[in-house]
mmCIF file of C-alpha atoms and ligand atoms in Angstrom:
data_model
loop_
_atom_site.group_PDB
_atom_site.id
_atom_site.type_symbol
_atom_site.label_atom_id
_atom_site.label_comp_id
_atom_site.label_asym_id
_atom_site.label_seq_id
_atom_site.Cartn_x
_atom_site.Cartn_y
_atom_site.Cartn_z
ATOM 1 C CA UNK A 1 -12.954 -6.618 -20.768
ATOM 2 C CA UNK A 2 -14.303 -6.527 -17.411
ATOM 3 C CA UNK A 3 -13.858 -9.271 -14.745
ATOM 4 C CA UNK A 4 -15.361 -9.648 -11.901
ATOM 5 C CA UNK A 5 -13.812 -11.837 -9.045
ATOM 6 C CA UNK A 6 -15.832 -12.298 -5.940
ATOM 7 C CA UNK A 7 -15.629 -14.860 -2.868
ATOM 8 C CA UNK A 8 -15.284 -15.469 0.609
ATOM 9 C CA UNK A 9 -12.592 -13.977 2.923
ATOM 10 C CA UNK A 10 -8.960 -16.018 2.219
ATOM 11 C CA UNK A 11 -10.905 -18.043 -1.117
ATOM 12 C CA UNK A 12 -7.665 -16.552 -3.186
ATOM 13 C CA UNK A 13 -9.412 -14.142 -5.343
ATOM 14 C CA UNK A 14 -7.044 -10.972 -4.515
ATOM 15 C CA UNK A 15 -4.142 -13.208 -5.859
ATOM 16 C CA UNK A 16 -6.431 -14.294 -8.870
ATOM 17 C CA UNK A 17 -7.410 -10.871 -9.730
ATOM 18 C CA UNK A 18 -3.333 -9.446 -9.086
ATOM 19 C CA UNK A 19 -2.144 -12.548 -11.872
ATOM 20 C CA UNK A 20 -5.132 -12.170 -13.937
ATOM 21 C CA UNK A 21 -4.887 -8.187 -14.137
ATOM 22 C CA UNK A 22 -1.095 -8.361 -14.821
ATOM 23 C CA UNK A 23 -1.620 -11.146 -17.750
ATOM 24 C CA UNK A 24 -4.128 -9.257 -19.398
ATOM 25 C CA UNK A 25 -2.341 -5.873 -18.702
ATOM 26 C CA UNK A 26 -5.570 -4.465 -17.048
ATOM 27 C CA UNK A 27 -5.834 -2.360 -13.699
ATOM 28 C CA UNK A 28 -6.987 -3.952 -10.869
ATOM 29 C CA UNK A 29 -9.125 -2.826 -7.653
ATOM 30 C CA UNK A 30 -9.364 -4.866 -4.599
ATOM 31 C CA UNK A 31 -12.635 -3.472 -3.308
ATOM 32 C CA UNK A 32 -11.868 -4.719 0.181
ATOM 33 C CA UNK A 33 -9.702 -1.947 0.693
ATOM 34 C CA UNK A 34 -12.311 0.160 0.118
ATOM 35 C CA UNK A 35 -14.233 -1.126 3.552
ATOM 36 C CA UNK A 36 -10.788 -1.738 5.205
ATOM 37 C CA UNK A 37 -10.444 1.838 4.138
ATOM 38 C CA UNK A 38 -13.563 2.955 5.737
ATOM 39 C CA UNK A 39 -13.647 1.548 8.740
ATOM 40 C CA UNK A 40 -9.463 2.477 9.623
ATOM 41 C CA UNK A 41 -10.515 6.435 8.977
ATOM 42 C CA UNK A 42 -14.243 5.794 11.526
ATOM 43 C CA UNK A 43 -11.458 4.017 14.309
ATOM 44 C CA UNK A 44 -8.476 6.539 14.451
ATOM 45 C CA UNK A 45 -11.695 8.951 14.660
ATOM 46 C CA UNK A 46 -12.813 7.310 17.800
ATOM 47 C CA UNK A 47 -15.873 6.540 16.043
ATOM 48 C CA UNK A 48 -18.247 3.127 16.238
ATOM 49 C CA UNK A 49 -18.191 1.091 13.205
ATOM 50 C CA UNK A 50 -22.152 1.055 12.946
ATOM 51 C CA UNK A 51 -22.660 4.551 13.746
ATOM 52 C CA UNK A 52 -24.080 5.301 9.795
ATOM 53 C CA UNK A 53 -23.984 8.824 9.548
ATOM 54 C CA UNK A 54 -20.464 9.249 10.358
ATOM 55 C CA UNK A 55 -19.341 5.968 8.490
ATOM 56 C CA UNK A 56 -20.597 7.462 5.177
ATOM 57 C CA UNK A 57 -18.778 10.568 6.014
ATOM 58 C CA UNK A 58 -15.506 8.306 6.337
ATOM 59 C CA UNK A 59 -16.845 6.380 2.939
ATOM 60 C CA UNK A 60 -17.413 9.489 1.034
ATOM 61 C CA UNK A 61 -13.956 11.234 2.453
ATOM 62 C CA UNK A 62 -11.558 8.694 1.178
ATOM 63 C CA UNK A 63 -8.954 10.067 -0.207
ATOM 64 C CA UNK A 64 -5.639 8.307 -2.096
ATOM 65 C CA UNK A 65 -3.435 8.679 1.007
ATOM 66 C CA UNK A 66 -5.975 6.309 3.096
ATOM 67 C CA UNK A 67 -4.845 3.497 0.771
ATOM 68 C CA UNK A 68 -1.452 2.231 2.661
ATOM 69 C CA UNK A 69 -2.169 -1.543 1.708
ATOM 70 C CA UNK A 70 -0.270 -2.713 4.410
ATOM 71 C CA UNK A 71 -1.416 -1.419 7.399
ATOM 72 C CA UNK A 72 -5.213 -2.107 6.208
ATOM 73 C CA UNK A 73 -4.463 -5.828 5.709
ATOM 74 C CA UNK A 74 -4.335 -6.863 9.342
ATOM 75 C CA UNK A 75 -6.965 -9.020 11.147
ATOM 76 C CA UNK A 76 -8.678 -6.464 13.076
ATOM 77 C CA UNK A 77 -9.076 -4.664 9.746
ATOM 78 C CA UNK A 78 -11.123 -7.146 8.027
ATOM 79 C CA UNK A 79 -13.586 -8.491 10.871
ATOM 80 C CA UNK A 80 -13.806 -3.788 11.129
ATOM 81 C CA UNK A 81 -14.397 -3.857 7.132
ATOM 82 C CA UNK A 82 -17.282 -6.848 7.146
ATOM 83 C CA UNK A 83 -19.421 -4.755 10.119
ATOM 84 C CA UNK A 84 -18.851 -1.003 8.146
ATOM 85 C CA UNK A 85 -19.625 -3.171 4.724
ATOM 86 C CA UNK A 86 -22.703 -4.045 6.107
ATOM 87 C CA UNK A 87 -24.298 -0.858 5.991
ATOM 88 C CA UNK A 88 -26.287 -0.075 3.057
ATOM 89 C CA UNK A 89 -25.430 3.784 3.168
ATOM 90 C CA UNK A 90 -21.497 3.043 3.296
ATOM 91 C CA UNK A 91 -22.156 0.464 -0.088
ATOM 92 C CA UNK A 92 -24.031 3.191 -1.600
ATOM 93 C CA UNK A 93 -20.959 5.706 -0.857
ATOM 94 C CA UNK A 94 -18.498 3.847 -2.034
ATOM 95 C CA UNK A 95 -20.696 2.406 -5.815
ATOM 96 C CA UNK A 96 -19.556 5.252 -7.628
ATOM 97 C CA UNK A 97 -15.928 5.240 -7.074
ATOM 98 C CA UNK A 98 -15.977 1.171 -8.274
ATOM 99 C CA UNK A 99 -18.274 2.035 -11.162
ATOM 100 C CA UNK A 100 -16.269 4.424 -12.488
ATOM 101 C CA UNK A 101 -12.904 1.993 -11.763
ATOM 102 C CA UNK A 102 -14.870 -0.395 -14.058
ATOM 103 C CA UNK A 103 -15.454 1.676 -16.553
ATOM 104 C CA UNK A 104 -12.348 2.709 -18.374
ATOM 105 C CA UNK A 105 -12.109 1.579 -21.914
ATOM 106 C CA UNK A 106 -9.650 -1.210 -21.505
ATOM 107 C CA UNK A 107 -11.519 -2.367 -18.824
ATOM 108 C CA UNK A 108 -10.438 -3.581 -15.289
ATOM 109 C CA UNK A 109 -10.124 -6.277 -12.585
ATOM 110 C CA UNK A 110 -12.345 -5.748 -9.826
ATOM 111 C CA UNK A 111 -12.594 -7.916 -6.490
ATOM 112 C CA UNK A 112 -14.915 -8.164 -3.524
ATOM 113 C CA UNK A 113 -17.894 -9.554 -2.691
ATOM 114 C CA UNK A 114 -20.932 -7.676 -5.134
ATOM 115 C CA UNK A 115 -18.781 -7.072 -8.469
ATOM 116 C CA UNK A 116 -20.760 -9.331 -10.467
ATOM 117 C CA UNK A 117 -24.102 -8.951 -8.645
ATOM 118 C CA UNK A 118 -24.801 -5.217 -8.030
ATOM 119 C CA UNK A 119 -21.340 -3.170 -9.109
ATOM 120 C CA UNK A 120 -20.344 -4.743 -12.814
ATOM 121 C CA UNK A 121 -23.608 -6.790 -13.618
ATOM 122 C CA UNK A 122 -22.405 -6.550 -17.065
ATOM 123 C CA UNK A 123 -18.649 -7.742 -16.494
ATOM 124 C CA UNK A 124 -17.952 -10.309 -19.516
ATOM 125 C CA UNK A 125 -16.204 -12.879 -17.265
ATOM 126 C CA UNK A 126 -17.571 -13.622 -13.375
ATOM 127 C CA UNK A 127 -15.497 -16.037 -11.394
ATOM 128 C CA UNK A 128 -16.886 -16.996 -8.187
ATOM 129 C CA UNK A 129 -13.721 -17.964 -6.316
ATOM 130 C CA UNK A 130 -14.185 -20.025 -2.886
ATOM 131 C CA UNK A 131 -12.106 -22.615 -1.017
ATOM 132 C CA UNK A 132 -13.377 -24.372 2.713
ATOM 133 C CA UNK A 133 -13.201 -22.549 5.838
ATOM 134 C CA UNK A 134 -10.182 -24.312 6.757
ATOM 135 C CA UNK A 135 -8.353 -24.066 3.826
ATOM 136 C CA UNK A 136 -9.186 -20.150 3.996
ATOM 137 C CA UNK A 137 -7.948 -20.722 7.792
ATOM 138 C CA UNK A 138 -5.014 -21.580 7.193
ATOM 139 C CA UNK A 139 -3.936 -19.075 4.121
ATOM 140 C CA UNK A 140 -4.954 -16.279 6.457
ATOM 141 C CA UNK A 141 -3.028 -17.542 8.856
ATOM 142 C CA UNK A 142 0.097 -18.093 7.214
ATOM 143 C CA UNK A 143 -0.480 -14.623 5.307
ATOM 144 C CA UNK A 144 -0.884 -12.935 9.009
ATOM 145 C CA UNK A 145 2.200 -14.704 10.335
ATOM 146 C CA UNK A 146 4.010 -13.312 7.571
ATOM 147 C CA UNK A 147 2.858 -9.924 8.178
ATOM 148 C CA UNK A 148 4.433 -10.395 11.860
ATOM 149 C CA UNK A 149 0.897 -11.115 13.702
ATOM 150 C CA UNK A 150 0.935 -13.197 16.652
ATOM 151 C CA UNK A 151 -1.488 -15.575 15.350
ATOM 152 C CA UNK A 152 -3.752 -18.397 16.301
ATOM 153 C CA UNK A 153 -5.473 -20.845 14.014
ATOM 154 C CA UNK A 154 -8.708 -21.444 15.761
ATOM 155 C CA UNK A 155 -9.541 -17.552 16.369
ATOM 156 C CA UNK A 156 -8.347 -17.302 12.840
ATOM 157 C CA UNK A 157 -10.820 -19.702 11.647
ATOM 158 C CA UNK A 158 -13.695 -18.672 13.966
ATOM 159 C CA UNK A 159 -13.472 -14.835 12.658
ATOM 160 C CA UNK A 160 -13.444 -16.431 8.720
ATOM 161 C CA UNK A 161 -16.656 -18.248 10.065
ATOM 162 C CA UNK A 162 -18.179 -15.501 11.754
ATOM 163 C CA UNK A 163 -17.365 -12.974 8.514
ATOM 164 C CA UNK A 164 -18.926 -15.655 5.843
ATOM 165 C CA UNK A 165 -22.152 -15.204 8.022
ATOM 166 C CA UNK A 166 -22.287 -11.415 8.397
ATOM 167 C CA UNK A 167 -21.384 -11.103 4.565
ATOM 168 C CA UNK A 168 -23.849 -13.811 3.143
ATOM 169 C CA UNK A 169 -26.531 -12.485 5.469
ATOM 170 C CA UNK A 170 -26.455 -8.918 5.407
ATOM 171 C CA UNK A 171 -29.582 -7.526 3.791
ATOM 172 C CA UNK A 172 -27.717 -5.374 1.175
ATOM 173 C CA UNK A 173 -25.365 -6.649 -1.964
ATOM 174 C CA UNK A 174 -24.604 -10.150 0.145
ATOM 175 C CA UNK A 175 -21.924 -12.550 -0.679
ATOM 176 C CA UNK A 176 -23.469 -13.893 -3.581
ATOM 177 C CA UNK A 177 -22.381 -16.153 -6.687
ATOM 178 C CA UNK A 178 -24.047 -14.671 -9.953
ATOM 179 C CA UNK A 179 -26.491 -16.647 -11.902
ATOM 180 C CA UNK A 180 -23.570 -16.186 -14.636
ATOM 181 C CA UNK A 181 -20.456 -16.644 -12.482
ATOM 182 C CA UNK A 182 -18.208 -20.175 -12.946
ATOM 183 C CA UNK A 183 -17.492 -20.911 -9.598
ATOM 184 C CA UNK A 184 -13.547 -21.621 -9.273
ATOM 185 C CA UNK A 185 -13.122 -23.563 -6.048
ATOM 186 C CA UNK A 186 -9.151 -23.257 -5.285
ATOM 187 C CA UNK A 187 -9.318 -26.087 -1.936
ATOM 188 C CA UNK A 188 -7.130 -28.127 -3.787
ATOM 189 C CA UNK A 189 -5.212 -25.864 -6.064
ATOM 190 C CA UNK A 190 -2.190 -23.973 -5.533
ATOM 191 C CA UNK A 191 -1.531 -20.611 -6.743
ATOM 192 C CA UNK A 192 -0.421 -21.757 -9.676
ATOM 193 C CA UNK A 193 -2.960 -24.448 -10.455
ATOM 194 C CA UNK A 194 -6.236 -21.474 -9.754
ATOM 195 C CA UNK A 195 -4.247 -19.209 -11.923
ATOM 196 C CA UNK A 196 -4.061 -21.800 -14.464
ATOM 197 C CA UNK A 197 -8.027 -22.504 -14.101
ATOM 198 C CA UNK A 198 -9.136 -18.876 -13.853
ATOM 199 C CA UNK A 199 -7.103 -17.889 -17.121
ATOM 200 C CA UNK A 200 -9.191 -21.104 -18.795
ATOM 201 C CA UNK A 201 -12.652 -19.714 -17.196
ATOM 202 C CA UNK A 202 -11.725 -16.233 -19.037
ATOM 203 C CA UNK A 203 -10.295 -17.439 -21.859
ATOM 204 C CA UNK A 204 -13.757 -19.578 -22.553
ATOM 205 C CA UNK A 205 -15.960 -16.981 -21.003
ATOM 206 C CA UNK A 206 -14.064 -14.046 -23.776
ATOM 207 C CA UNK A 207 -14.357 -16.743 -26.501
ATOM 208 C CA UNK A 208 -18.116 -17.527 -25.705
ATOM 209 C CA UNK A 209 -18.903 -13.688 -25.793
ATOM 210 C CA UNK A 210 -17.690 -11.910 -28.869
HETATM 211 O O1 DC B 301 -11.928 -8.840 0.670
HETATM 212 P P1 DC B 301 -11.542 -8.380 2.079
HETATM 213 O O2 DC B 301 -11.274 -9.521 3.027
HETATM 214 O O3 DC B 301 -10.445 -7.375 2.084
HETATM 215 O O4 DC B 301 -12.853 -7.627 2.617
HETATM 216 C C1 DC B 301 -12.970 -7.187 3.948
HETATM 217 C C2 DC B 301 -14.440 -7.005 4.285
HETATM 218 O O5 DC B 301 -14.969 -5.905 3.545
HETATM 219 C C3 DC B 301 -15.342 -8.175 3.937
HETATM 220 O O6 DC B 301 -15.427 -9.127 4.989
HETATM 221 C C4 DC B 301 -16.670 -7.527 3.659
HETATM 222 C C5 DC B 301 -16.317 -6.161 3.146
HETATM 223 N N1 DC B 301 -16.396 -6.084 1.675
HETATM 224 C C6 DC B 301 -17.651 -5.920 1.138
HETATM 225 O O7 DC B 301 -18.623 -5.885 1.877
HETATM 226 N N2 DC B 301 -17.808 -5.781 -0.210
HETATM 227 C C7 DC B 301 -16.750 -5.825 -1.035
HETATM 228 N N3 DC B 301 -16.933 -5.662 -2.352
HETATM 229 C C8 DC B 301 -15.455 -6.032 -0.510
HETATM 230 C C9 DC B 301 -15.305 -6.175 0.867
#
């Protein structure tokens, strides 16, 4: 079984996919870290984030050790991730390496913004996971505080705003719902409450399908 978990920046849908991969006993791949990825290896190389040629080098170079979750989670790394992920070269680079991910026989948890819509088309269960900006806010927030960030709500807010619009708009594989995707929106859910309603959305969407 494949399922496919996109959304906005802070919606929740790394934590869905984490529970959901672990209850099903499935691997998971947060396809952010992909971008994160990408754009970390163009900076420490002194490079600019839209300079194409040399960002598909960095896409196409990723190797296992450029996967150290933590220091690719900050806030620089994300706004970094949403300018690199807007270049259609760099989402071309980096298909293969998802595809592949998604196609094990067991099958797999992916997350990011194009899993249902251009990397697993054919995933069994799409959840569309989304929560408002300030909601999203303030998770990130709390999440970066956590992490040790010096952090301040409004900028924190402003940069979710600003990445919503360059994901959404960007003219390849944008932030998109799938005509089959149940939107899950987690505003007023705690973890425990979207984990609740994302194991019903499978659970009905598995049912529905064999
Ligand atoms: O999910 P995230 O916040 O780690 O993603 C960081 C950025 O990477 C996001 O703002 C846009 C880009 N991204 C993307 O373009 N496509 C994906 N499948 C995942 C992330």
């Amino acid at each position: 079984m494949i399922i496919a978990l996109d959304g906005p920046a802070a919606s929740g849908k790394g934590t869905l996919a984490r529970r959901l991969a672990a209850h099903y006993g499935l691997p998971h791949l947060d396809t952010g870290l992909l971008y994160r990825a990408t754009a970390r290896a163009l900076m420490a190389a002194g490079e600019r984030l839209d300079d194409e040629r040399r960002a598909v080098e960095a896409a196409r170079g990723l190797a296992l050790m450029d996967f150290d979750e933590d220091s690719l989670r900050g806030r620089e790394m994300g706004e970094a991730a949403s300018v690199v992920g807007a270049i259609p070269a760099v989402r071309e680079a980096l298909l293969e390496m998802q595809r592949s991910f998604a196609s094990r026989p067991e099958g797999a948890v992916l997350d990011g913004r194009d899993i249902g819509t251009v990397i697993c088309p054919q995933a069994q269960v799409k959840i569309f996971v989304t929560a408002s900006p300030e909601t999203r806010a303030n998770r990130r927030a709390l999440e970066l505080a956590r992490r040790g960030e010096k952090v301040d709500y409004a900028a924190v807010l402003e940069d979710i705003r600003k990445r919503d619009e360059r994901d959404s708009q960007r003219s390849s594989a944008p932030l998109l719902a799938a005509a089959d995707a149940v939107t899950l929106d987690t505003t007023a859910l705690d973890i425990e409450g979207a984990v609740k309603a994302a194991l019903a959305i499978v659970a009905e969407r598995a049912a529905s399908k064999v």
